[in-house]
GROMACS .gro file of C-alpha atoms in nm:
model
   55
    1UNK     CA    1   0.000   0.000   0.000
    2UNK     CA    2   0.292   0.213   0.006
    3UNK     CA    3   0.230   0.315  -0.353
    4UNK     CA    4  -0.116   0.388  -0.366
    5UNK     CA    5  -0.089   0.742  -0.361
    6UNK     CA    6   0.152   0.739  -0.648
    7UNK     CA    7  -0.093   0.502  -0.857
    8UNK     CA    8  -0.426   0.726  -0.719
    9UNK     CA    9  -0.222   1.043  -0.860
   10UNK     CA   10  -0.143   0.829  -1.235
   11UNK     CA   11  -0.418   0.679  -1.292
   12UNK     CA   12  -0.689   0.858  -1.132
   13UNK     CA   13  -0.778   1.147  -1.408
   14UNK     CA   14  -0.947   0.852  -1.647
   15UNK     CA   15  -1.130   0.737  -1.393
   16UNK     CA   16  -1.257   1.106  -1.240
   17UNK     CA   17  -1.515   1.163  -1.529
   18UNK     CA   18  -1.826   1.082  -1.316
   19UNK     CA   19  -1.903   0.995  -0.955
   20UNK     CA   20  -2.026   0.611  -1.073
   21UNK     CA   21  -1.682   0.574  -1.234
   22UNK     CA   22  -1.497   0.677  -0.907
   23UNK     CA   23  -1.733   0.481  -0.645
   24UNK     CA   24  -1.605   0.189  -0.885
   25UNK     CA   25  -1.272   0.258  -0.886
   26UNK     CA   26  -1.301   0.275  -0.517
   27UNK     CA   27  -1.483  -0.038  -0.441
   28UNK     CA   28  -1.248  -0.198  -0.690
   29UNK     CA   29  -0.942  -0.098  -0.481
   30UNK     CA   30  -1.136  -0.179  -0.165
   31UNK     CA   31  -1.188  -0.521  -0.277
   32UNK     CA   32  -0.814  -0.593  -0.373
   33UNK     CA   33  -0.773  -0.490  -0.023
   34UNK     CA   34  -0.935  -0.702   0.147
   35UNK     CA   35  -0.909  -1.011  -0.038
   36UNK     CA   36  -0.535  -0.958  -0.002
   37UNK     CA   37  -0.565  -0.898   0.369
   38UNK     CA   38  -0.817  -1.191   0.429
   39UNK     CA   39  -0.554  -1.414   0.281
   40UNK     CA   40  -0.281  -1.329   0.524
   41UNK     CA   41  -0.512  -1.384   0.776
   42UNK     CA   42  -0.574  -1.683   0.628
   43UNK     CA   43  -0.229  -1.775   0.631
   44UNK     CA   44  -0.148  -1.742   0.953
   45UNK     CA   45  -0.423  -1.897   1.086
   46UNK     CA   46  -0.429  -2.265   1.170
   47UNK     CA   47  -0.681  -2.463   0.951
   48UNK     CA   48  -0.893  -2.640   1.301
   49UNK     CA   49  -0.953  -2.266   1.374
   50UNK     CA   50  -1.034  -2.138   1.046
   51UNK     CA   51  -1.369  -1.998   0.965
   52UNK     CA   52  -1.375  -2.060   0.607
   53UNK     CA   53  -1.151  -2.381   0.446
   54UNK     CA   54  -1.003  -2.237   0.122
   55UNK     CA   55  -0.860  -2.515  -0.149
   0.00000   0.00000   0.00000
């Protein structure tokens, strides 16, 4: 995430047209997020204590 500022500042003007476009953008980001940061969780987590069994 240490980047994100420099990526928000390259590649936000073609996504700044409309507010639809940026709440996507957003949620898109937000998603990466958190599937990223479920997975470490994940990770570290023994599997007998794990919520959800991924393959």
């Amino acid at each position: 995430m240490e980047y994100f500022g420099i990526f928000l500042k390259q590649h936000w003007r073609p996504y700044a047209e409309s507010r639809a476009r940026n709440e996507a953008f957003i949620y898109m980001i937000a998603i990466t997020y958190n599937m990223v940061h479920f997975l470490s969780i994940q990770r570290r987590t023994p599997p007998h204590l794990r919520a959800v069994q991924l393959p």
